[in-house]
Coordinates of C-alpha atoms in Angstrom, one line a residue:
X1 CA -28.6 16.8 -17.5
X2 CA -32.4 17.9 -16.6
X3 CA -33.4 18.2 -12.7
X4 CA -35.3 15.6 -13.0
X5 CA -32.5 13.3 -14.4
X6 CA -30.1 14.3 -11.7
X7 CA -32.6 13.2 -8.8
X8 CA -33.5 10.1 -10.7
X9 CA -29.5 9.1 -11.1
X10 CA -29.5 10.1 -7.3
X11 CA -32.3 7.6 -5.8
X12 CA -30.9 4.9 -8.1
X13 CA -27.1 5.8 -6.2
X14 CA -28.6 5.7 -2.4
X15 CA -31.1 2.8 -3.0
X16 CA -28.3 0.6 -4.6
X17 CA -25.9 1.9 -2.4
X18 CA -27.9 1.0 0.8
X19 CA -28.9 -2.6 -0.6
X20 CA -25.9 -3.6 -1.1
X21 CA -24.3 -2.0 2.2
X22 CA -27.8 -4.1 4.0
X23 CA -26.4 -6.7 2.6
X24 CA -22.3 -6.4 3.3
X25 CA -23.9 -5.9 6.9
X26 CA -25.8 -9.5 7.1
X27 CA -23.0 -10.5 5.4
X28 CA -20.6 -9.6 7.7
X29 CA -22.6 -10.2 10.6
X30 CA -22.9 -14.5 9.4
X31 CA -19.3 -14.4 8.9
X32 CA -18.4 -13.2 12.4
X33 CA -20.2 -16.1 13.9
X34 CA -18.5 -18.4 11.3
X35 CA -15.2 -17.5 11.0
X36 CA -12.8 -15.8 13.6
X37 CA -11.0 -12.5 13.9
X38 CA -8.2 -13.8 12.5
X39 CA -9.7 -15.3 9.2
X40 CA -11.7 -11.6 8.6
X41 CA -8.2 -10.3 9.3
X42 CA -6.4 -12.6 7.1
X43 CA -9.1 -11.4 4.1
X44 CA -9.4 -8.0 4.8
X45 CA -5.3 -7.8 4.2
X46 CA -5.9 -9.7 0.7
X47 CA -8.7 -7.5 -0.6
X48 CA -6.1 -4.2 0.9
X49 CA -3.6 -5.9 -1.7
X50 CA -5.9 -6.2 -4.5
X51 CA -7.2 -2.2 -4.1
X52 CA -3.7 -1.3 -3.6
X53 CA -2.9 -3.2 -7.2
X54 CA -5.7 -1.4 -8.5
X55 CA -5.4 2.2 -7.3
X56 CA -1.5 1.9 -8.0
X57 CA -2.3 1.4 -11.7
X58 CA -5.8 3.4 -12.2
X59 CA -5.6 5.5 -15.4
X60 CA -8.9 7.6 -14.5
X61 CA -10.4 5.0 -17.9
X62 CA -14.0 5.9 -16.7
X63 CA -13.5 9.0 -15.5
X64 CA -11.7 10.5 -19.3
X65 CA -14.8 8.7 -21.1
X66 CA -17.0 10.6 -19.4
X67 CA -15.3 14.5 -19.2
X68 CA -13.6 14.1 -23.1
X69 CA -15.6 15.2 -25.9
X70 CA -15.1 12.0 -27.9
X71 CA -16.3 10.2 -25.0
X72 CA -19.2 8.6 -27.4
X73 CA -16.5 7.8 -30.2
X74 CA -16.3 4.3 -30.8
X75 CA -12.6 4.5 -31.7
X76 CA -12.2 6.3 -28.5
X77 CA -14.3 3.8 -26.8
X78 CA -12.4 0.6 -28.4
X79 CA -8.9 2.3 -27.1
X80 CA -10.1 3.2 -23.6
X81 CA -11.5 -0.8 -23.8
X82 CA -8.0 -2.1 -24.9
X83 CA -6.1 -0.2 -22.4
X84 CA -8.7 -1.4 -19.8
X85 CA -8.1 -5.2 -20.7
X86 CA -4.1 -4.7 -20.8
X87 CA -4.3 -3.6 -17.2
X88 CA -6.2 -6.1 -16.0
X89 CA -3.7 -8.6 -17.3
X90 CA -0.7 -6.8 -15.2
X91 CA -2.8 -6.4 -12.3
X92 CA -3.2 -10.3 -12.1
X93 CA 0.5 -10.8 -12.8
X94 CA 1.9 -8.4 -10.2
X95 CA -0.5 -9.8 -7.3
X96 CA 1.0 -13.7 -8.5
X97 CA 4.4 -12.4 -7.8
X98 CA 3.7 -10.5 -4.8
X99 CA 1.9 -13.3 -3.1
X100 CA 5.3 -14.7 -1.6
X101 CA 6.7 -11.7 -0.2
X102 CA 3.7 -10.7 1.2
X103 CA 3.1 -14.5 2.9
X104 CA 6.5 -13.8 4.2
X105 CA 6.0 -10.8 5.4
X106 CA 2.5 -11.1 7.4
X107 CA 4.0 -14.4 8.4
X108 CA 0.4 -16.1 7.0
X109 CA 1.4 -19.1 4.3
X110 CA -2.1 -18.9 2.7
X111 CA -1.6 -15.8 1.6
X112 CA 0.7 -17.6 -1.2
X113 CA -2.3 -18.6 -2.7
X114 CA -5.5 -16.6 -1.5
X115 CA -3.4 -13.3 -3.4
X116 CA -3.6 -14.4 -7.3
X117 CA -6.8 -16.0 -6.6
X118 CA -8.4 -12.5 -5.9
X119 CA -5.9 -11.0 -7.9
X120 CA -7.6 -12.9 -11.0
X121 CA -11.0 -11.2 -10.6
X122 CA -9.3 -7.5 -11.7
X123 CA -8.0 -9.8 -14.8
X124 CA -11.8 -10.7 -15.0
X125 CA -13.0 -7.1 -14.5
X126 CA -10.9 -5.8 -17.2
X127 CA -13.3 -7.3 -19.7
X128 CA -16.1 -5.4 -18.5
X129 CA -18.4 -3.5 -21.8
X130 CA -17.6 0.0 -23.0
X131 CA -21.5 0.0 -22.4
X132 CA -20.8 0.8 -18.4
X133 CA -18.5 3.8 -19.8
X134 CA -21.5 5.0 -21.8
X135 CA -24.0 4.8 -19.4
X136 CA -21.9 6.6 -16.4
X137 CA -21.4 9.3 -19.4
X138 CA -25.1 9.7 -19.3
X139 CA -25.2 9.4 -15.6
X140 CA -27.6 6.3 -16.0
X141 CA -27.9 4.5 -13.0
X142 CA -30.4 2.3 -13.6
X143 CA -29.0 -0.4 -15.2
X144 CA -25.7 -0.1 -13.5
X145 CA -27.4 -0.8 -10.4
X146 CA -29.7 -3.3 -11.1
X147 CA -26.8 -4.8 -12.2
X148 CA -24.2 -4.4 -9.2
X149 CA -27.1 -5.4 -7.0
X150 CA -28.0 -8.3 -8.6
X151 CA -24.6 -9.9 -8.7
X152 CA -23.3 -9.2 -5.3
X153 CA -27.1 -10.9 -3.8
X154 CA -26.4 -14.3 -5.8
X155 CA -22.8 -14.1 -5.1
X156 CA -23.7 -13.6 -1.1
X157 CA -26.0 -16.2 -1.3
X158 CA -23.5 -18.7 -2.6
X159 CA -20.8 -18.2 -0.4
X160 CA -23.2 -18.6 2.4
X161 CA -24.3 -21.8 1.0
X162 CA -21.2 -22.7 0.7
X163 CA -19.7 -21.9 4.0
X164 CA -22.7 -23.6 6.3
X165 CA -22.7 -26.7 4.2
X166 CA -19.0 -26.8 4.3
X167 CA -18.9 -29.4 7.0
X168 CA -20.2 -32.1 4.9
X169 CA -17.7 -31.8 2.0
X170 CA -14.4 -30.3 4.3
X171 CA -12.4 -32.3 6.4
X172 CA -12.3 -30.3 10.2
X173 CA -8.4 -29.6 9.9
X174 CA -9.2 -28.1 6.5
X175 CA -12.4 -25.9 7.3
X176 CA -10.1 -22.6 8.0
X177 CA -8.7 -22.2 4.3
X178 CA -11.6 -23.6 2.7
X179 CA -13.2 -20.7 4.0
X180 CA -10.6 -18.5 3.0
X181 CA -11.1 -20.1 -0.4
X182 CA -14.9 -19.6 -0.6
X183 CA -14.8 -15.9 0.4
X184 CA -12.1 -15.1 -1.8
X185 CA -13.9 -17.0 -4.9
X186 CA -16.7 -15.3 -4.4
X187 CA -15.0 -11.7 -5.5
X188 CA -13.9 -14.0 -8.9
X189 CA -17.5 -15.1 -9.1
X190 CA -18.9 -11.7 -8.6
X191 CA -16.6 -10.1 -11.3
X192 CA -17.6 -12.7 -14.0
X193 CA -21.2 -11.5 -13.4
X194 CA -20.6 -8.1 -13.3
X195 CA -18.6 -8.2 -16.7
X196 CA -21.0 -11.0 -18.3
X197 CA -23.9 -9.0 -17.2
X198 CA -22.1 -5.6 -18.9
X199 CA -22.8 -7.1 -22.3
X200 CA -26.7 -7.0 -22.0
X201 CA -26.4 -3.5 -21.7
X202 CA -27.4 -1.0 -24.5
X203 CA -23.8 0.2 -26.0
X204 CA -22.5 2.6 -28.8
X205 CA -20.6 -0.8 -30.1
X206 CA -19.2 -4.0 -29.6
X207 CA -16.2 -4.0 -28.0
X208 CA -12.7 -4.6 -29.8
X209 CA -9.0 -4.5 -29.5
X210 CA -8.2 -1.0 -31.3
X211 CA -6.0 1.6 -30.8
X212 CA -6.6 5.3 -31.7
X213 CA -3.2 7.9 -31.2
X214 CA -5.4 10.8 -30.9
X215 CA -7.6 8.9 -28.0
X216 CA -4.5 7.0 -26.3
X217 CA -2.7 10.1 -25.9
X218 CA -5.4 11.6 -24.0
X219 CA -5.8 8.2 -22.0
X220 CA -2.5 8.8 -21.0
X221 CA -2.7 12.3 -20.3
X222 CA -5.3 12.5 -18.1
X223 CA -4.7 8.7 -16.7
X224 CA -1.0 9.9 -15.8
X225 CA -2.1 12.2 -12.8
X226 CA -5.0 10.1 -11.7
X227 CA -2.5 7.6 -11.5
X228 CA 0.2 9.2 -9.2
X229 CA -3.2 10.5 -6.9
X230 CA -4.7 7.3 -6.4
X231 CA -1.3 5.6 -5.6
X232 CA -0.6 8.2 -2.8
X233 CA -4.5 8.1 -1.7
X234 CA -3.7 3.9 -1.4
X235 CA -0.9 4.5 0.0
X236 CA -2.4 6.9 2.7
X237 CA -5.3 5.6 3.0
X238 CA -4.7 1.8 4.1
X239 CA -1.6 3.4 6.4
X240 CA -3.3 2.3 9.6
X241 CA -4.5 -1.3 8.5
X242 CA -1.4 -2.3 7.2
X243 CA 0.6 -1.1 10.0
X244 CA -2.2 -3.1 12.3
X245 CA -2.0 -5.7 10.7
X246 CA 1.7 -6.6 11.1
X247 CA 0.6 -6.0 14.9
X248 CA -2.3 -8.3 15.0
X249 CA -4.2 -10.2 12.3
X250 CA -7.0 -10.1 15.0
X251 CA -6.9 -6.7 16.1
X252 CA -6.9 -6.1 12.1
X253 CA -10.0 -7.7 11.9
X254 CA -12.0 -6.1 15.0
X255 CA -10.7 -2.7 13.2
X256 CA -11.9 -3.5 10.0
X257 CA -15.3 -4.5 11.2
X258 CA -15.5 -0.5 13.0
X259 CA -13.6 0.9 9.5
X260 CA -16.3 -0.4 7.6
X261 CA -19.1 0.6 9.0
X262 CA -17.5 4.6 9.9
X263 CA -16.4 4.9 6.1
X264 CA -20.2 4.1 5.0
X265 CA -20.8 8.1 4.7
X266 CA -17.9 9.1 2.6
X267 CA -17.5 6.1 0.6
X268 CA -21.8 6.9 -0.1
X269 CA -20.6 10.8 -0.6
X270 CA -17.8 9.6 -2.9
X271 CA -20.2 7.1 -4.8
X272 CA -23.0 10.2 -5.3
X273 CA -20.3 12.0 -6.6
X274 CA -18.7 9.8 -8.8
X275 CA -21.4 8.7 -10.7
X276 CA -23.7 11.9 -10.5
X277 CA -21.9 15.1 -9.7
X278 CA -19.0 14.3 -11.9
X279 CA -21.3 13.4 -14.6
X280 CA -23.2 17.1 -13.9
X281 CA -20.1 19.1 -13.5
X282 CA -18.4 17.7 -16.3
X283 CA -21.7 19.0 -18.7
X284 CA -22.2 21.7 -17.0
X285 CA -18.8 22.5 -18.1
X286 CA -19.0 22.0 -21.6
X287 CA -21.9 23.7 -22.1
X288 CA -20.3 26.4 -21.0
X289 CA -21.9 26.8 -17.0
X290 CA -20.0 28.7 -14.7
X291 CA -18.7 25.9 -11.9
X292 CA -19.4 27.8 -8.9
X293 CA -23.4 27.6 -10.3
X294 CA -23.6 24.2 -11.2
X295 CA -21.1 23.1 -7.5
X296 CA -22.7 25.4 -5.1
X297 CA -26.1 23.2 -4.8
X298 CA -24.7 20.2 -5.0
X299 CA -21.8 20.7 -2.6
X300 CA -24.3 21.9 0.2
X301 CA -26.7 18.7 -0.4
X302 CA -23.9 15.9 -0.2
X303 CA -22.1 17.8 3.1
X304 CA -25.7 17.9 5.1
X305 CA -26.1 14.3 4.0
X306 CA -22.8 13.2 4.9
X307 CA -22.8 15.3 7.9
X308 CA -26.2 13.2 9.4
X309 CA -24.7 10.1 8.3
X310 CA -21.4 10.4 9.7
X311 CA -22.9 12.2 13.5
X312 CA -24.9 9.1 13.0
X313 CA -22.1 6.7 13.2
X314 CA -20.2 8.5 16.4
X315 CA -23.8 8.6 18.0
X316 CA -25.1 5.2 17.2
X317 CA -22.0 3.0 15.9
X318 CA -21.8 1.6 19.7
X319 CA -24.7 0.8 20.3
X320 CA -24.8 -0.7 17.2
X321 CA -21.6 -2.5 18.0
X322 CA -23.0 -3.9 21.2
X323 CA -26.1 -5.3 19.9
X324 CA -25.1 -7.2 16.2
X325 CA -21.4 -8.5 17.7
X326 CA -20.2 -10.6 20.4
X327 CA -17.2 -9.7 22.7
X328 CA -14.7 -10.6 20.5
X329 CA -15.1 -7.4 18.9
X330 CA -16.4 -5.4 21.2
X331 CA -13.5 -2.6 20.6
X332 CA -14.7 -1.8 17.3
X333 CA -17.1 0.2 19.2
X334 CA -14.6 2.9 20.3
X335 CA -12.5 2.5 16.9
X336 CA -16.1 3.3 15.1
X337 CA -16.0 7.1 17.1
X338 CA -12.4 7.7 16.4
X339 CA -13.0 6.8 12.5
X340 CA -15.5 9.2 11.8
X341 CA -13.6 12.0 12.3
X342 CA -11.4 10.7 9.2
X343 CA -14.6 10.2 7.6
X344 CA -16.4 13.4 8.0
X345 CA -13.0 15.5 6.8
X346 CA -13.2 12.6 3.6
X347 CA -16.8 13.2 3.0
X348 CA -16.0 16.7 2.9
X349 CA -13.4 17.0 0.6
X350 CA -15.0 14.7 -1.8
X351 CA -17.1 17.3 -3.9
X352 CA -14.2 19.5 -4.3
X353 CA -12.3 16.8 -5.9
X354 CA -14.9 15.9 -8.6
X355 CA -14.7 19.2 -9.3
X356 CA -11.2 19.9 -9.8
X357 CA -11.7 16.7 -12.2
X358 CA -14.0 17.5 -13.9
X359 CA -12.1 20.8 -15.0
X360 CA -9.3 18.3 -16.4
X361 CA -7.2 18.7 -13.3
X362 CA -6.2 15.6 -11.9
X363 CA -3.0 17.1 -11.1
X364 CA -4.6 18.8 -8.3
X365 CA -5.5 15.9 -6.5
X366 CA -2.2 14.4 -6.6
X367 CA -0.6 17.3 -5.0
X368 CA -3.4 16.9 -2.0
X369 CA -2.4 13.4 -1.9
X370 CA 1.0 13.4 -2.3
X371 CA 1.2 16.5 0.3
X372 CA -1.2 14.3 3.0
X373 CA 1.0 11.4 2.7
X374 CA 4.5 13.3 3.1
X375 CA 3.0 14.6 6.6
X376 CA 1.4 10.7 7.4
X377 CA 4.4 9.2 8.9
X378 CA 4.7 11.7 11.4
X379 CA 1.1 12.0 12.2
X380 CA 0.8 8.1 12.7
X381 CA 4.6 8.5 14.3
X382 CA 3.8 10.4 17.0
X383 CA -0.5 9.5 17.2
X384 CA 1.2 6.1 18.4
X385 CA 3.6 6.8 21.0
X386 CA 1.3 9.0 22.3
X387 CA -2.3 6.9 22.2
X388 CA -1.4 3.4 21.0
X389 CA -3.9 2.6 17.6
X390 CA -6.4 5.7 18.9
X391 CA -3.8 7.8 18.4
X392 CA -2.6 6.1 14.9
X393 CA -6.4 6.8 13.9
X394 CA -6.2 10.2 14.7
X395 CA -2.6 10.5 13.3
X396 CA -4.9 9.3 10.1
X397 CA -7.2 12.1 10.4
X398 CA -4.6 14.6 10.5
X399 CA -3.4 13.3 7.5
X400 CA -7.0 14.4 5.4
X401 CA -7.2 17.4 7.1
X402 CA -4.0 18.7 5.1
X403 CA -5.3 16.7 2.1
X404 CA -8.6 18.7 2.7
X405 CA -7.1 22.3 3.1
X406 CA -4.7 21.8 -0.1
X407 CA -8.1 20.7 -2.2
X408 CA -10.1 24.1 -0.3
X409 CA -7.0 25.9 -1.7
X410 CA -7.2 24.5 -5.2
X411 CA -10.1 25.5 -5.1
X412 CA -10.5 28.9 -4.2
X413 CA -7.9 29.4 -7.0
X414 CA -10.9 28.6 -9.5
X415 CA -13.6 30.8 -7.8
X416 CA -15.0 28.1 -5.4
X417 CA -15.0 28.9 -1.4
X418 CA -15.8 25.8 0.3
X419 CA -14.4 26.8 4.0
X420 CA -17.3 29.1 4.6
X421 CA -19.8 26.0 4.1
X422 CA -17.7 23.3 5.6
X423 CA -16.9 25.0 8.4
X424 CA -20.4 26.0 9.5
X425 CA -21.1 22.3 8.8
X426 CA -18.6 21.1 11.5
X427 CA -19.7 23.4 14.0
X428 CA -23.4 22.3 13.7
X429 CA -21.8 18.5 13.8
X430 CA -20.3 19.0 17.0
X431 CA -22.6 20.9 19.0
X432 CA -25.0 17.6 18.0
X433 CA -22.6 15.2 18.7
X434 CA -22.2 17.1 22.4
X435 CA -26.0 17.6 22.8
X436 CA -26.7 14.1 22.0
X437 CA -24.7 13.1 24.8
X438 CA -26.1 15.7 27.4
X439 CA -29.7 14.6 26.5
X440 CA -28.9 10.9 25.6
X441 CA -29.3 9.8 29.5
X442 CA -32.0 11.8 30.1
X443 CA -34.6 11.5 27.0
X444 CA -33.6 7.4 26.1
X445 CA -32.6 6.1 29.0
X446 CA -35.7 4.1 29.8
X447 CA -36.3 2.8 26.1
X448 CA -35.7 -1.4 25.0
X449 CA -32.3 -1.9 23.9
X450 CA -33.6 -2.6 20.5
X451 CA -35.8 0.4 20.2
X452 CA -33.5 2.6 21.7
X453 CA -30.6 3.2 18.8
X454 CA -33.8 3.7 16.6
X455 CA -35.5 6.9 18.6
X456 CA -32.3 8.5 18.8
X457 CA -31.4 7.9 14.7
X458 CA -34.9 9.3 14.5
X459 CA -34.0 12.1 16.6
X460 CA -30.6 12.9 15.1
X461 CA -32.7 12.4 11.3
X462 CA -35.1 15.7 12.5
X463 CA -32.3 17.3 13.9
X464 CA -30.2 17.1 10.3
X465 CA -33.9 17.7 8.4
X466 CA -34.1 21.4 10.1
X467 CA -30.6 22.1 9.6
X468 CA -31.7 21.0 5.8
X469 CA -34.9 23.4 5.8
X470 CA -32.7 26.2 7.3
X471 CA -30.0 25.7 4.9
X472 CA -32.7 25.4 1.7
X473 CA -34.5 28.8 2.4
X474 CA -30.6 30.3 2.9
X475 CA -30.0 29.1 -0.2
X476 CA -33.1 30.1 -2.1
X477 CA -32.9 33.6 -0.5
X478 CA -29.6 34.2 -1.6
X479 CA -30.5 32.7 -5.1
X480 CA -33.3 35.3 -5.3
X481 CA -30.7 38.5 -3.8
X482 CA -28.4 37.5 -7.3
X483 CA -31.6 37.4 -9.2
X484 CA -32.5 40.9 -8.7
X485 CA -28.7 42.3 -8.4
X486 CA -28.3 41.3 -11.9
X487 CA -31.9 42.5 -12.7
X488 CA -31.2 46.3 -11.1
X489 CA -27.4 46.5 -13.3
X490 CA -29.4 45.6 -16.5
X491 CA -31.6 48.3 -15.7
X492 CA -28.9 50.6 -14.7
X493 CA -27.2 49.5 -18.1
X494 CA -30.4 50.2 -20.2

């Protein structure tokens, strides 16, 4: 993969990824003065079942495509398809049977049917073309984003439609599940596009049902430990929103509002890594790069990005808070501060774990998951006798700082030291964070409201951009040191 490829891939990643997060956000912000806590609280526990279904039976389908050496096989491609479709097929069947017990449960009865209606979109997905499978081999973005974008603009569009001209079509005593209806249809509608739109990309061949031993067993294989990792890193993961929720559908949705917004950096980090520096590493690899060479660079570009996004959400996310939403949800603000410290551990940790993948070691993430979730139950134990749902956030955090230091150590065992980096990083973060509140009163005090959140992002943007210029010449400067150590042992060698 050429330089130039790599930073192409990249400004497809951020651009699409900030679309469609620019457009979540108007989204999100109609809904709020359309529906009510409880109804964002009611869907954000249906699409927590639906990722849950999905994480609890990934295989890793996209991820083995794109490290195995067959990856561009058709046979291999046909059997990674089949599997894909089969699982799609279960997922919709488990989430029609759970739908009752989880009504019961949550104590919500249109669950009983808001469940397999989402649930029907991962049967929809599981049609998608092997052409997406080729093009993330290739780490081309491109048309993968056009695409994404695309879809999830009409698909907004519709349900907004849909939802303001409800009135005229939906009796009053009706209007609360036929907005539950219309959000949830939308995911379906979305996933027929995404999968109808896969076919008019450029693909090795059509897809088929097919089934090759040779590429099933390695399906399996690989898919067995990604399986067990993304089923603990579910499980972990949506701890605290399930255990809210069963508190307060309401409280659920002011918190999911903040967790949104907070997790913007890492799920960006883990998006950048997915679809680029896995791609990378995984070449890199089999060309026969050392991975320190080809992680090194890449690891110290996605922690200073993460690093101003996330100081950028403590800082701002208030503010930001105060100014979009009403008082209904005015406690997001303080849930928003508390959540980025999950996030900044999370975006950390990220690049190691592409790595460790893409050396065909899945098994090393489960252990970091499994690990983080054996100590959860405390953590969120005691975080909540102690602090109430701050504490249960931080009890989170706790959580990925074990899941972070069992990754570091994985790593280390390969010849990659990522403490050294990481920790610097979190230094620089908090002295920031804590300067940005010293100076905050003193340099912004007198600016408009609405101007105000913007001079400080701009301030935080040139704080992060000399930290960037600092860390670039470091980098260079040691680059240059190795040049001429292995230079001088040539010529001591000749």
């Amino acid at each position: 993969m050429t330089r130039r490829h790599f930073w192409g891939g990249a400004l497809w990643t951020v651009g699409g990824y900030a679309a469609v997060q620019a457009m979540r956000l108007g989204f999100n912000l109609a809904l709020a003065r359309m529906v009510a806590p409880k109804a964002f609280g009611v869907m954000a526990l249906v699409n927590l079942v639906i990722l849950g279904l999905q994480m609890l039976s990934d295989l890793g389908i996209r991820q083995c495509v794109v490290r195995h050496a067959r990856g561009a096989d058709p046979d291999f491609l046909n059997t990674a398809w089949t599997v894909q479709v089969v699982r799609g097929a279960i997922l919709w069947l488990i989430a029609a049977l759970l739908a009752w017990p989880i009504a019961v449960v949550y104590g919500e009865p249109d669950l009983l049917w808001l469940v397999p209606l989402a649930g029907s979109a991962a049967f929809v997905g599981g049609f998608t073309s092997t052409a997406v499978f080729t093009l993330s081999r290739e780490a081309n973005r491109g048309p993968l984003v056009r695409r994404e974008v695309g879809v999830f603009a009409v698909t907004i569009a519709l349900v907004l439609t849909a939802l303001t001209t409800m009135h005229h079509w939906v009796p009053a005593e009706s209007h609360v599940a036929a907005q539950l209806a219309v959000i949830a249809g939308g995911a379906v509608f979305s996933a027929v596009g995404e999968v109808a739109l896969s076919y008019t990309l450029p693909s090795v061949s059509r897809p088929r049902f097919a089934w090759d031993g040779d590429a099933g067993g390695h399906l399996v294989g690989f898919g067995g430990w990604v399986l067990v990792s993304t089923a603990c890193t579910f499980a972990a993961a949506q701890a605290d929103r399930l255990v809210i929720g069963v508190l307060s559908l309401e409280t659920l949705g002011v918190y999911h509002i903040a967790w949104v917004l907070a997790m913007l950096p890492p799920l960006l980090a883990s998006a950048l890594g997915y679809h680029l520096l896995f791609p990378r590493l995984a070449s890199a690899l089999r060309d026969g790069e050392p991975l320190a060479t080809a992680f090194d660079r890449a690891h110290r570009v996605l922690t200073l990005f993460a690093g101003w996004m996330v100081t950028g959400a403590v800082c701002l996310g208030p503010a930001f808070i105060g100014l979009l939403y009403d008082d209904r949800y005015r406690d997001a603000a303080g849930y928003i501060q508390l959540l980025s410290v999950t996030a900044w551990v999370t975006a950390f940790l990220l690049p190691g774990e592409f790595a460790l993948l893409a050396l065909g070691r899945p098994r090393s993430l489960a252990v970091g998951q499994g690990v983080r979730l054996a100590f959860l139950p405390a953590f969120l134990w005691v975080g909540y006798s102690l602090a109430g749902i701050d504490g249960l956030i931080l009890g989170t955090a706790a959580g990925e700082l074990v899941r972070y230091l069992v990754i570091a150590r994985f790593l280390a065992g390969v010849g990659v030291n990522v403490l050294g980096v990481d920790l610097g990083r979190t230094v620089a973060a908090i002295g920031i964070v804590l300067g940005y509140r010293v100076a905050q009163p003193v340099l912004f005090a007198g600016f408009c409201p609405l101007l105000q959140p913007l001079a400080e992002g701009i301030a935080l943007t040139a704080v992060w951009a000399a930290l960037a210029a600092a860390d670039s010449g470091g980098s260079v400067a040691a680059t240059l040191c190795r040049v001429a150590s292995r230079r001088q042992a040539q010529g001591v060698a000749r």
